[in-house]
Coordinates of C-alpha atoms in Angstrom, one line a residue:
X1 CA 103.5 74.9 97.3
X2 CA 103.8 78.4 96.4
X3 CA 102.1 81.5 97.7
X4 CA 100.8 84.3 96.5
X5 CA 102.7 87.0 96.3
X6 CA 103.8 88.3 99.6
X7 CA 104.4 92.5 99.0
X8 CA 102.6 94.1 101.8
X9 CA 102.8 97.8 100.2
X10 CA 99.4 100.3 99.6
X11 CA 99.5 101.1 95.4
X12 CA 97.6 104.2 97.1
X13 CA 99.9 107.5 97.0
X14 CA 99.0 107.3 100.4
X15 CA 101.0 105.0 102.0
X16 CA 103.6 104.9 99.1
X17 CA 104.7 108.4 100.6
X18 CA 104.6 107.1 104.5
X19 CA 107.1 104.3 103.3
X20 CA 110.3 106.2 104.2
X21 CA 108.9 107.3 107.8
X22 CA 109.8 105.6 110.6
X23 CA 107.8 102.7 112.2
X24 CA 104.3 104.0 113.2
X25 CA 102.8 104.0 117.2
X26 CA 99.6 106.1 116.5
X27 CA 97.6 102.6 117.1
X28 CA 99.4 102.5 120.1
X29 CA 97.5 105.1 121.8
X30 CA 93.5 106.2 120.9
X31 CA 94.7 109.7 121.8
X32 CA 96.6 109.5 118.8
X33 CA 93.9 108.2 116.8
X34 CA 91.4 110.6 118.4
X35 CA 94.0 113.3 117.0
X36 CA 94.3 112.0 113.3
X37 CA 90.3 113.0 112.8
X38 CA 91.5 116.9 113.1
X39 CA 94.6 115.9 110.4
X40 CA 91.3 113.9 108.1
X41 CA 89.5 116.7 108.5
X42 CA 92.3 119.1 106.9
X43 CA 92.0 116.4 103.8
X44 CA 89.2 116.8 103.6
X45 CA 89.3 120.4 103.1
X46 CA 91.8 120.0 100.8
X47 CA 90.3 117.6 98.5
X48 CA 87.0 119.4 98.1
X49 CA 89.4 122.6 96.8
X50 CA 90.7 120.0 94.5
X51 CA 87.0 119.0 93.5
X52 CA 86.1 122.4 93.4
X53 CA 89.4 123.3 90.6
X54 CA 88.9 120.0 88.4
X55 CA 85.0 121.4 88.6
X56 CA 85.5 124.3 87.0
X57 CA 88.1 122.8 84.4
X58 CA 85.2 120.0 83.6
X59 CA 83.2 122.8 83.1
X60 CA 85.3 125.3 80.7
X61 CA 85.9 121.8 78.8
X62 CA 82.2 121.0 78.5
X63 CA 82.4 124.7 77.1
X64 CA 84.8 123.8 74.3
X65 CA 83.1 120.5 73.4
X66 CA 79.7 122.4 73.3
X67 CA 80.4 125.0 71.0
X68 CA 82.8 122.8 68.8
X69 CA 79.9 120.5 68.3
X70 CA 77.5 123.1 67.8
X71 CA 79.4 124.2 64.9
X72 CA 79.4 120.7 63.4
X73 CA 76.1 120.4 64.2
X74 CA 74.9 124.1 62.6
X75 CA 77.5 125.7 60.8
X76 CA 79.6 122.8 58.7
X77 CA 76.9 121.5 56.9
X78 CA 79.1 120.1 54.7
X79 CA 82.9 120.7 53.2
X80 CA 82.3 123.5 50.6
X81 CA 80.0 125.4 53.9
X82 CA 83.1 124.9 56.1
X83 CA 85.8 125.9 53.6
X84 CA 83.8 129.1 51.8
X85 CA 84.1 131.7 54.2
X86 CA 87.5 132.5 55.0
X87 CA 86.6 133.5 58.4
X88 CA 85.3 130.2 59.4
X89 CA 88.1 128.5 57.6
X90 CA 90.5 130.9 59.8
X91 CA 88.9 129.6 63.2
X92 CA 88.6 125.9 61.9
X93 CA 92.5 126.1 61.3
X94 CA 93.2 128.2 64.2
X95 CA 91.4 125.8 67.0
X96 CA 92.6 122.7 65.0
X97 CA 95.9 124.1 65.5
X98 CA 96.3 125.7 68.8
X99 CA 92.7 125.2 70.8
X100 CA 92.4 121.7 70.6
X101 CA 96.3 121.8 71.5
X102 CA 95.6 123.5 74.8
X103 CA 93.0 121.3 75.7
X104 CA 94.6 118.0 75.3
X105 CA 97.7 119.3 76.6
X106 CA 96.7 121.2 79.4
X107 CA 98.9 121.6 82.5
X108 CA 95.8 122.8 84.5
X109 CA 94.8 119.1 85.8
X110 CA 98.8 118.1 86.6
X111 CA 98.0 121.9 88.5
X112 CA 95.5 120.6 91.0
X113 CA 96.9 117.3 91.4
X114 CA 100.2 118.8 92.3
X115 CA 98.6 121.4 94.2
X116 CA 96.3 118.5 96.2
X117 CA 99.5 116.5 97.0
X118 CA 101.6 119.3 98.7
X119 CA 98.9 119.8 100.7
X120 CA 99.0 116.1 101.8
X121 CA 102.8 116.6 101.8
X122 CA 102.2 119.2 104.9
X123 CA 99.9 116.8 107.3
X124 CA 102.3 113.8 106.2
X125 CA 103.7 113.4 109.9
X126 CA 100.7 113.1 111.3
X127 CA 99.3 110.4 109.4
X128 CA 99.5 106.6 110.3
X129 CA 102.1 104.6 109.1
X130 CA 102.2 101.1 107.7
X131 CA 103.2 99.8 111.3
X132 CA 100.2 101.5 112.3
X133 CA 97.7 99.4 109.7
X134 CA 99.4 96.6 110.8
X135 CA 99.2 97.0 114.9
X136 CA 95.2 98.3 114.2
X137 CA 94.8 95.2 112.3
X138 CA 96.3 93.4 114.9
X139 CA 93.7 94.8 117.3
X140 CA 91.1 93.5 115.8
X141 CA 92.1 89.9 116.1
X142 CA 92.9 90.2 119.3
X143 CA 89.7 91.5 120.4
X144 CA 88.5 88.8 118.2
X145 CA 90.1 86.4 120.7
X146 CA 90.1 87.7 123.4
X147 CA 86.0 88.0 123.7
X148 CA 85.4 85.4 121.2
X149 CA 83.9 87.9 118.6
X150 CA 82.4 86.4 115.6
X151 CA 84.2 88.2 112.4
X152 CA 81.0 88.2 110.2
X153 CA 79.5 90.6 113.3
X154 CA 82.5 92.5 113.3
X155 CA 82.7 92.6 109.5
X156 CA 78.7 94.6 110.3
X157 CA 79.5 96.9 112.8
X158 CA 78.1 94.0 116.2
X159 CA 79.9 92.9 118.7
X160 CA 78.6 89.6 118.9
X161 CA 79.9 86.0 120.1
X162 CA 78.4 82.5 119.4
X163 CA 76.2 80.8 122.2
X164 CA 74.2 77.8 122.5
X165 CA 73.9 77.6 119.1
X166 CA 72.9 81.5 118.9
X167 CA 74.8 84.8 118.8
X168 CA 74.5 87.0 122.0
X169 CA 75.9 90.5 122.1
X170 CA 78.6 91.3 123.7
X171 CA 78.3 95.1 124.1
X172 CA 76.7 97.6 121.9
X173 CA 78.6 100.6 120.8
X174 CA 77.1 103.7 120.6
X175 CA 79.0 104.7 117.2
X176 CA 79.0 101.8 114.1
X177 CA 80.4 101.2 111.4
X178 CA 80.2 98.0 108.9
X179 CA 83.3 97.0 107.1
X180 CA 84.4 96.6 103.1
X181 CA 85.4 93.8 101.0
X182 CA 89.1 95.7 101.5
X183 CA 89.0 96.5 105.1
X184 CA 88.6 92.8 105.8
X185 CA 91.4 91.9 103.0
X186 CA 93.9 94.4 104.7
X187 CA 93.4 92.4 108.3
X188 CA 93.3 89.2 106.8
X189 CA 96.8 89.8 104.7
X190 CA 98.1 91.0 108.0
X191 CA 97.8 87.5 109.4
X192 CA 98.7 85.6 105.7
X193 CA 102.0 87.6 105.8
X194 CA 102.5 86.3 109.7
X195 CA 101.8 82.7 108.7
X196 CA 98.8 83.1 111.1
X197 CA 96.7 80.9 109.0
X198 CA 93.8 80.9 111.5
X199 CA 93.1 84.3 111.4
X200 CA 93.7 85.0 107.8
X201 CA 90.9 82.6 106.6
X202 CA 88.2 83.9 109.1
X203 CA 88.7 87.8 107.6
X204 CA 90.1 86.5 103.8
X205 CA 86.0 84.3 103.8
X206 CA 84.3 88.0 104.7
X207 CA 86.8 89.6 102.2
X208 CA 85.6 87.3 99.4
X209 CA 81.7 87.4 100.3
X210 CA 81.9 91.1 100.4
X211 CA 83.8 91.3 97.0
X212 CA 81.9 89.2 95.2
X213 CA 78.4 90.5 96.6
X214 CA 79.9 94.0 94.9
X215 CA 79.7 92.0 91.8
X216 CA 83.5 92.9 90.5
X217 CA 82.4 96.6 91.3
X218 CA 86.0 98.6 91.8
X219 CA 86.6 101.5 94.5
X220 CA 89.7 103.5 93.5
X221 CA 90.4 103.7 97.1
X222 CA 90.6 99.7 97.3
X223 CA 94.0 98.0 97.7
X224 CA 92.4 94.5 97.2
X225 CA 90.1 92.8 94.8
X226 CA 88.3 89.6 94.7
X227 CA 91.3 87.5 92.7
X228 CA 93.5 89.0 95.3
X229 CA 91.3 87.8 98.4
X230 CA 90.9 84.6 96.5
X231 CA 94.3 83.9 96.1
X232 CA 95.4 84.7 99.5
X233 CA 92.5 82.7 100.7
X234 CA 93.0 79.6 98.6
X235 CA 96.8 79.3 99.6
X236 CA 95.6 79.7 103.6
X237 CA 92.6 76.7 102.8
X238 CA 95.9 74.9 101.7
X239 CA 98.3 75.8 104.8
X240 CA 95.1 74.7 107.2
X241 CA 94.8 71.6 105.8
X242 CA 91.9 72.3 103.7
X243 CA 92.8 71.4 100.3
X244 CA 89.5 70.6 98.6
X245 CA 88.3 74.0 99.6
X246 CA 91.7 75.4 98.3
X247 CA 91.1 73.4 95.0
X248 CA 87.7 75.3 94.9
X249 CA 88.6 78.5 95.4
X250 CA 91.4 78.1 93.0
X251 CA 89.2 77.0 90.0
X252 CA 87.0 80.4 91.3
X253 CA 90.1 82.3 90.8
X254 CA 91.4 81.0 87.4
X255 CA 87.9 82.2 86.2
X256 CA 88.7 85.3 86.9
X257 CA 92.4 85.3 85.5
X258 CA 92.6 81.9 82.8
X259 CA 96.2 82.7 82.2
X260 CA 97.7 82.5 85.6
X261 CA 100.4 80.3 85.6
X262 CA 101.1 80.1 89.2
X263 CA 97.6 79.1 90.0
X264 CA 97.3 76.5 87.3
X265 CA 100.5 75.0 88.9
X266 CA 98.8 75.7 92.5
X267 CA 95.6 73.2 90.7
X268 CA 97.8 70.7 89.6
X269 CA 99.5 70.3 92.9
X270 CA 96.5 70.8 94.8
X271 CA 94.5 67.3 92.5
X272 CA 97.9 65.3 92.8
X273 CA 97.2 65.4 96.8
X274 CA 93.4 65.0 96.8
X275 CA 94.6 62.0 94.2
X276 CA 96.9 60.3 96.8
X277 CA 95.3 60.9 99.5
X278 CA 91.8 60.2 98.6
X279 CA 88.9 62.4 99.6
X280 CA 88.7 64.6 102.5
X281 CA 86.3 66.3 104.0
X282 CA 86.3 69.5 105.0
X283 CA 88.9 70.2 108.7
X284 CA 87.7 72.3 112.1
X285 CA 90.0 75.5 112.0
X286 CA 91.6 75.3 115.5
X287 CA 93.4 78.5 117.0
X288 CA 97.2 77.8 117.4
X289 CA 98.3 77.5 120.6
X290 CA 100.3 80.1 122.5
X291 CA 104.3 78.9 123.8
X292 CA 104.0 82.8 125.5
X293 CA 101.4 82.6 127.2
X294 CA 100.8 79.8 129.8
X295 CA 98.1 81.7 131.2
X296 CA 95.8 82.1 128.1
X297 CA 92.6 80.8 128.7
X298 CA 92.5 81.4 132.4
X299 CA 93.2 85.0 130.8
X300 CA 90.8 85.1 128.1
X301 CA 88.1 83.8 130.5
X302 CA 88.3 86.5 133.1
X303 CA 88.1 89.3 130.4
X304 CA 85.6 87.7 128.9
X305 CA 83.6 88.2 132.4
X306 CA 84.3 91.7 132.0
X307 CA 84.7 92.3 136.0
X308 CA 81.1 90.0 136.6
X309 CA 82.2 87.3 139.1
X310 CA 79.2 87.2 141.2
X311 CA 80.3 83.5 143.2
X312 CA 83.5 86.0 144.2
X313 CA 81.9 88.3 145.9
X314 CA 80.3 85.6 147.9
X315 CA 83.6 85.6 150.3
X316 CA 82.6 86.5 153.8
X317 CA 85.4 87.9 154.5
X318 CA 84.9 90.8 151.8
X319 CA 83.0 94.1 152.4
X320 CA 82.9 97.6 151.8
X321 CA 83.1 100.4 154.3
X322 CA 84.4 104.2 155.0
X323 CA 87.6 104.1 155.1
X324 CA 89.7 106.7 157.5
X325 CA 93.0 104.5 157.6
X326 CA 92.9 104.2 161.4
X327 CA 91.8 107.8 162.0
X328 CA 93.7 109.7 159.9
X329 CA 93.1 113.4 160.2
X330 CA 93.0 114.4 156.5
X331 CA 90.2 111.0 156.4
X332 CA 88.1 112.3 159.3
X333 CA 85.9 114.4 158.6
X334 CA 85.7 112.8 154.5
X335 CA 86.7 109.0 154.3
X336 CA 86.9 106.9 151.1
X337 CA 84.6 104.3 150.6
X338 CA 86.6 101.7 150.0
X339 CA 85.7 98.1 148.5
X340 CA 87.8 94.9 149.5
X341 CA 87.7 93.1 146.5
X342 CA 90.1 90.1 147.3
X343 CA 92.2 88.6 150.5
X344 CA 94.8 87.0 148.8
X345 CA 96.4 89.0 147.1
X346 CA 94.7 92.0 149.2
X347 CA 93.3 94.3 146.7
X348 CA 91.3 97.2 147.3
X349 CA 89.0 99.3 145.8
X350 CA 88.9 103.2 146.5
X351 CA 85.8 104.9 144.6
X352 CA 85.5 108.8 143.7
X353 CA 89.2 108.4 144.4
X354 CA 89.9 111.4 142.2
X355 CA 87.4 114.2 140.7
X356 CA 86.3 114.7 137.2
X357 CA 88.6 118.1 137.0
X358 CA 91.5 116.4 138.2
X359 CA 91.6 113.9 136.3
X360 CA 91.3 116.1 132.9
X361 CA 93.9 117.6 134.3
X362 CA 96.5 114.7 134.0
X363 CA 95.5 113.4 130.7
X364 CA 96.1 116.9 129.4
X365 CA 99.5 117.1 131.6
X366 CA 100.8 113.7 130.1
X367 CA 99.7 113.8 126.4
X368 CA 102.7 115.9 125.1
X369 CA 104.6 113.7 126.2
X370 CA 102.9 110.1 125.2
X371 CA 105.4 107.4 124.2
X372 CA 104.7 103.8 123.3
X373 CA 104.9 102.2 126.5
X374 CA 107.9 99.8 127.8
X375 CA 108.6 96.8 129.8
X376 CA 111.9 95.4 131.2
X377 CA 113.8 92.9 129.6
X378 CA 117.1 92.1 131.1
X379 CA 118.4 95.4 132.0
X380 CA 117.4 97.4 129.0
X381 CA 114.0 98.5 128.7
X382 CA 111.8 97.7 124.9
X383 CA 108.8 97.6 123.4
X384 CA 106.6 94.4 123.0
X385 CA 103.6 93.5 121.3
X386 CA 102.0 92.0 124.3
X387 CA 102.0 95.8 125.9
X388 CA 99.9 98.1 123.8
X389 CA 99.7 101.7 125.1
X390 CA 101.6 105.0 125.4
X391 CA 102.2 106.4 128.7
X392 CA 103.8 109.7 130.4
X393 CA 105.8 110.3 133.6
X394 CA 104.9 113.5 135.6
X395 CA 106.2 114.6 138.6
X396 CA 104.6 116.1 141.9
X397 CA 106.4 118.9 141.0
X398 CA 104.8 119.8 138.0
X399 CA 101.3 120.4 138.9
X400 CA 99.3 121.1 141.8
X401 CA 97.0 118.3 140.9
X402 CA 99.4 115.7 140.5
X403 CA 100.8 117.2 144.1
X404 CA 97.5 116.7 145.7
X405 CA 97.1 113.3 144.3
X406 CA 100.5 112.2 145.4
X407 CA 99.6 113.5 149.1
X408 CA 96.2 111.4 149.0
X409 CA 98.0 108.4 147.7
X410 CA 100.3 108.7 150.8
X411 CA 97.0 109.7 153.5
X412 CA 95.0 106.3 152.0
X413 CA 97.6 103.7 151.7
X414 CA 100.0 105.3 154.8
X415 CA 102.9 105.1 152.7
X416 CA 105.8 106.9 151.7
X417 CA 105.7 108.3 148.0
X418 CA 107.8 110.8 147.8
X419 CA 110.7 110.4 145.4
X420 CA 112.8 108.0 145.1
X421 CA 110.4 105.9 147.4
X422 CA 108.0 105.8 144.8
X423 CA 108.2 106.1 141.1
X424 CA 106.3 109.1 139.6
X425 CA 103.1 109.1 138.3
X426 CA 102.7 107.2 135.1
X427 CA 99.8 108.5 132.8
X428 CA 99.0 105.8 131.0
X429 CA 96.4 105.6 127.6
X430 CA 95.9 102.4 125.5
X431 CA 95.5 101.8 121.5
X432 CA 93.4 99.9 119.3
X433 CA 92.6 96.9 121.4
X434 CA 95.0 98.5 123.9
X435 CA 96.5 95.4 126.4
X436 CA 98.9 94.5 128.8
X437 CA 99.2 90.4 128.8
X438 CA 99.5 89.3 132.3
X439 CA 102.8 90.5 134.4
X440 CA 104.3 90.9 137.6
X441 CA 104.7 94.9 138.4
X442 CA 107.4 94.2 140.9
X443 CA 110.5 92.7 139.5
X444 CA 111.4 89.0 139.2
X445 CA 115.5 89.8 138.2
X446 CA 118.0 91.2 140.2
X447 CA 118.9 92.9 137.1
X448 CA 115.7 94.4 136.1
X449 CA 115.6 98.2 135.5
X450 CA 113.4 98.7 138.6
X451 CA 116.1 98.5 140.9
X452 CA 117.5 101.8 139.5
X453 CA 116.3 104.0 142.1
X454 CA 117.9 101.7 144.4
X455 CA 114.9 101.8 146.5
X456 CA 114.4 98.6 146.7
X457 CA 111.4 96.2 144.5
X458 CA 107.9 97.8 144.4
X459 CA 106.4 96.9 147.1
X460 CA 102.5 98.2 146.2
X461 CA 100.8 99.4 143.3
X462 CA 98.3 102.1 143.3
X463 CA 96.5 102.9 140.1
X464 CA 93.8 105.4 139.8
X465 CA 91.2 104.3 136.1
X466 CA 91.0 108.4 134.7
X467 CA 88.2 107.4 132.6
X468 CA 85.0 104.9 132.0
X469 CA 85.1 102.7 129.3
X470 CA 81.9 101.2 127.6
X471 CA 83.3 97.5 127.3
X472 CA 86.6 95.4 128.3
X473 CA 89.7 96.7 130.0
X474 CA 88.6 94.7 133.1
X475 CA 92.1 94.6 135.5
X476 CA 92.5 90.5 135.9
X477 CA 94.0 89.0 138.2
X478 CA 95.2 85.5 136.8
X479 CA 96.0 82.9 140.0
X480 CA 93.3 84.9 142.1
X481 CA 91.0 84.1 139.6
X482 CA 89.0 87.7 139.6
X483 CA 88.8 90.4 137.5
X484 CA 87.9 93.8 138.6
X485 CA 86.0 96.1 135.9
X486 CA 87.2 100.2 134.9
X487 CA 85.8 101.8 137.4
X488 CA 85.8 105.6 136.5
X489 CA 87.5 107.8 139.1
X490 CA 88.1 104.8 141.6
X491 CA 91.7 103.6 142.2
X492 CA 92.6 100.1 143.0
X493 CA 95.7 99.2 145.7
X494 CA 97.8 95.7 145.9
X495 CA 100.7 94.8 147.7
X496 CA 102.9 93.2 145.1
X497 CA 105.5 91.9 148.1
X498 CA 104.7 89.9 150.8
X499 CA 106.0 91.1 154.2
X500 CA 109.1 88.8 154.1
X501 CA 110.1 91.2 150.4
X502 CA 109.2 87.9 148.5
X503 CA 107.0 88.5 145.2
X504 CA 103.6 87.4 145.9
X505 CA 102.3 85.6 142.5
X506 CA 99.1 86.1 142.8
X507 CA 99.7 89.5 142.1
X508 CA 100.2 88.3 138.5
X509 CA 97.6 90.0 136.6
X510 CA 96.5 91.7 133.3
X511 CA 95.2 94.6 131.5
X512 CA 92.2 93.1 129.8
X513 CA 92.3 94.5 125.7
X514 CA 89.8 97.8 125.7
X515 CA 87.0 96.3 123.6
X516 CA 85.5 99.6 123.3
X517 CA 86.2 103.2 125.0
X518 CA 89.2 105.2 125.7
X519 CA 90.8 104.0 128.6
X520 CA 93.4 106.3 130.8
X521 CA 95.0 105.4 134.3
X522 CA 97.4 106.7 136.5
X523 CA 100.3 104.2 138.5
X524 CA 102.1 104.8 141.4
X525 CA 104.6 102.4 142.2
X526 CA 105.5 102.3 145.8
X527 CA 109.4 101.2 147.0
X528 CA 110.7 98.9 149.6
X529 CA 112.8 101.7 150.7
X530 CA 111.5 104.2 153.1
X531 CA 108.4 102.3 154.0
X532 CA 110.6 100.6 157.1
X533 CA 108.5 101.9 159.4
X534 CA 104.8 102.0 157.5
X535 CA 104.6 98.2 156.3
X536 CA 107.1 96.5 159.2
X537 CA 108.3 93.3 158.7
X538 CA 106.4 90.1 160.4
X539 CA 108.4 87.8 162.5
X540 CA 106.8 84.9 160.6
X541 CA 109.4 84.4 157.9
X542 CA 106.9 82.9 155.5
X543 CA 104.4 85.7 155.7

């Protein structure tokens, strides 16, 4: 059966002149996207000078046309009254000759244009790249998943999900904004050109709705238009199993364009299978399943809770309390309140870990130097699809407030985390439905790139949340079956290892996708190494 066509290029100058950059990470980070509004806002600039110059060439047009049909209207009342007095026969040969000339021929138009373009040409490295429509586009689907999100609220600015045979919301931002005919083609043809049929029929449906409730209307700054959502829609109908709706759609289309061979052929093929195999109704769309990730739906579930797992907190054994770390001077006189949140693994919640100064302080420390966030594989390090966010090292040596947090990091948990017994602080910020699919933090290889410090595994994890976010981001723990919510300016502590240096798998856990908010946290990994004498070994082996 044959597709449509498969080109995933903008016909926009836009993206036509980000082709040659290399691949885009703005989505990867909303700090990013947060910065591209000052670069739209220089376009903006820029195009209203461009509005402004073609104004006042419009204008000295209108001038020309206005007096030349005055004259035809007043002053050539016929041939012998055009031709008699050599004056007007001078200027009717004259503008004829040169003035009309200069009009038609103008340069002043090409002028702004050009002048519009270099403009654009300056702000060029700042602007997202075609990786970066993709990975936004990818966002949206995954918070589509991820918290069940019905498209056609999406599509209008709600973030709803189906219930009992109702909608409920799921959060309500504070800032909206409803989506195009376009906007939903450009997410759906990210999926159609991944084979992710699923998706692609859910956005490619709005797509076409939208379209054709513009009535064939065209937007020059539209990529798509209804035959294109059709035909991309029609062929996915067809990969899903759904080929009486792809039939339909296909009929729609040649409407639209008679002369299409490819989708004449498409109709042929399309009645030859209804023919054999007799009439169908019409088939449930199922998401595919997932070889990755073993752990979905227990995943999906507990960011779907969003940190509410009220039959958890039922656990006697949990409370809450101020915390001095068995009298520790610097905790005397002001201890933490700290929240147990689970036994096994023990995780613990510290709150008004970190002020509101300080933690301004590291996100404007680590965002020079924001790159797309890592994990291991084998012994190299790479980027992966499943980890969405750009993050920063800094050391204690750089500021004063990373100092100070590196000393109360060491005061709370009673650890070591000076260098190389603990990795510095890593500043991290996530993208567009920003994620981190569930992982181990201490390593699982003997060859993992962990093990360079030759410290040892990472024994804990410490990780202060720098900011609030309004929905999703929740920290899940997978096996434990908990999730704990952002909590802005509280830290949360684990011990990845148990006390014989084995992993401890219930530590495997998640960074739920940020449904909405800018989310920033701060790690400190903590090293076998140097700890001998804080966390001793038991004489149980199998603790």
């Amino acid at each position: 059966m044959e597709a449509p066509p498969a080109a995933f290029c903008l016909c926009c100058f836009l993206v036509a002149a980000l082709a040659f950059q290399a691949e885009g990470e703005m989505y990867t980070s909303l700090q990013n996207v947060r910065q591209a509004i000052d670069v739209e806002r220089k376009l903006i600039d820029y195009l209203r000078m461009y509005i402004d110059s073609e104004q006042q060439r419009l204008e000295d047009i209108k001038r020309f046309h206005a007096r030349v049909s005055d004259l035809h209207s007043e002053l050539y009342k016929g041939p012998a009254a055009a031709t008699a007095n050599p004056l007007v026969a001078f200027t009717l040969v004259k503008r004829l000759h040169s003035e009309w000339l200069n009009v038609v021929y103008s340069n002043e138009a090409q002028e702004n244009v050009q002048t519009l373009r270099s403009r654009y040409k300056e702000e060029e490295a700042h602007l997202p790249k075609v990786e970066d429509l993709r990975g936004a586009a990818k966002g949206l689907m995954r918070l589509q998943d991820v918290y069940s999100l019905q498209v056609s609220s999406l599509v209008e600015g709600r973030f709803q999900r189906a219930s009992g045979g109702g909608v409920i919301d799921v959060c309500s931002p504070a800032v909206s904004v409803s989506l195009s005919g376009d906007d939903c083609f450009l997410v759906g043809k990210v999926a159609y050109e991944q084979e992710d049929y699923y998706h692609s029929v859910h956005w490619l449906e709005e797509s076409v709705r939208l379209f054709r409730g513009a009535a064939g209307e065209w937007s020059p700054e539209n990529e798509g238009t209804l035959e294109d959502a059709l035909d991309h829609l029609a062929f996915s109908h067809f990969k899903t199993g759904n080929v009486s709706y792809a039939l339909s759609l296909s009929h729609e289309l040649l409407h639209h364009d008679p002369m299409n061979g490819r989708v004449l052929q498409n109709i042929e093929k399309y009645e030859k299978l209804l023919g054999s195999a007799g009439p169908t109704g019409e088939r449930s769309l199922r998401r595919p399943g997932s070889s990755s990730l073993t752990t979905r739906d227990t995943y999906e579930r507990l960011c779907l809770t969003q940190g509410s797992q009220p039959m958890h907190f039922e656990n006697p054994g949990l409370f809450c309390d101020l915390f001095t770390n068995n009298h520790s001077p610097a905790l005397l006189l002001q201890p933490v309140r700290r929240e147990v949140l689970s036994l096994q693994p023990h995780v613990e919640l510290y709150h008004n870990f970190i002020t509101d100064a300080e933690a301004d302080d590291i996100k404007r420390l680590a965002q020079p130097g924001l790159k797309r966030s890592v994990v291991a594989a084998g012994e190299k390090q790479e980027t992966a699809d499943y980890r969405i966010s750009k993050s920063a090292w800094l050391k204690g040596s750089e500021s004063s407030t990373v100092g100070r947090l590196d000393q109360r990091i060491s005061v709370v948990t009673g650890l070591n985390v000076m260098h190389p017994y603990a990795e510095f602080l890593q500043v991290v910020n996530y993208g567009i439905g920003g994620h981190y699919e569930p992982h181990f933090d201490h390593a699982t290889s003997p060859t993992s790139p962990v093990f360079k410090l030759r410290t040892g595994n990472r024994m804990a994890t410490f990780m202060i949340y720098l900011s609030s976010v309004e929905a999703g981001g929740s920290t899940a723990f997978i096996y434990a079956n908990f999730s704990a919510p952002v909590v802005e300016k509280a830290a949360i502590f684990w011990w990845n290892l148990r006390r014989n240096g084995q992993g401890d798998e219930d530590t495997l856990h998640a960074g739920c996708p940020v449904l909405i908010g800018d989310k920033w946290v701060a790690n400190k990994w903590i090293h076998e190494y140097g700890q001998e004498f804080e966390r001793r070994c038991s004489l149980n082996p199998e603790e």
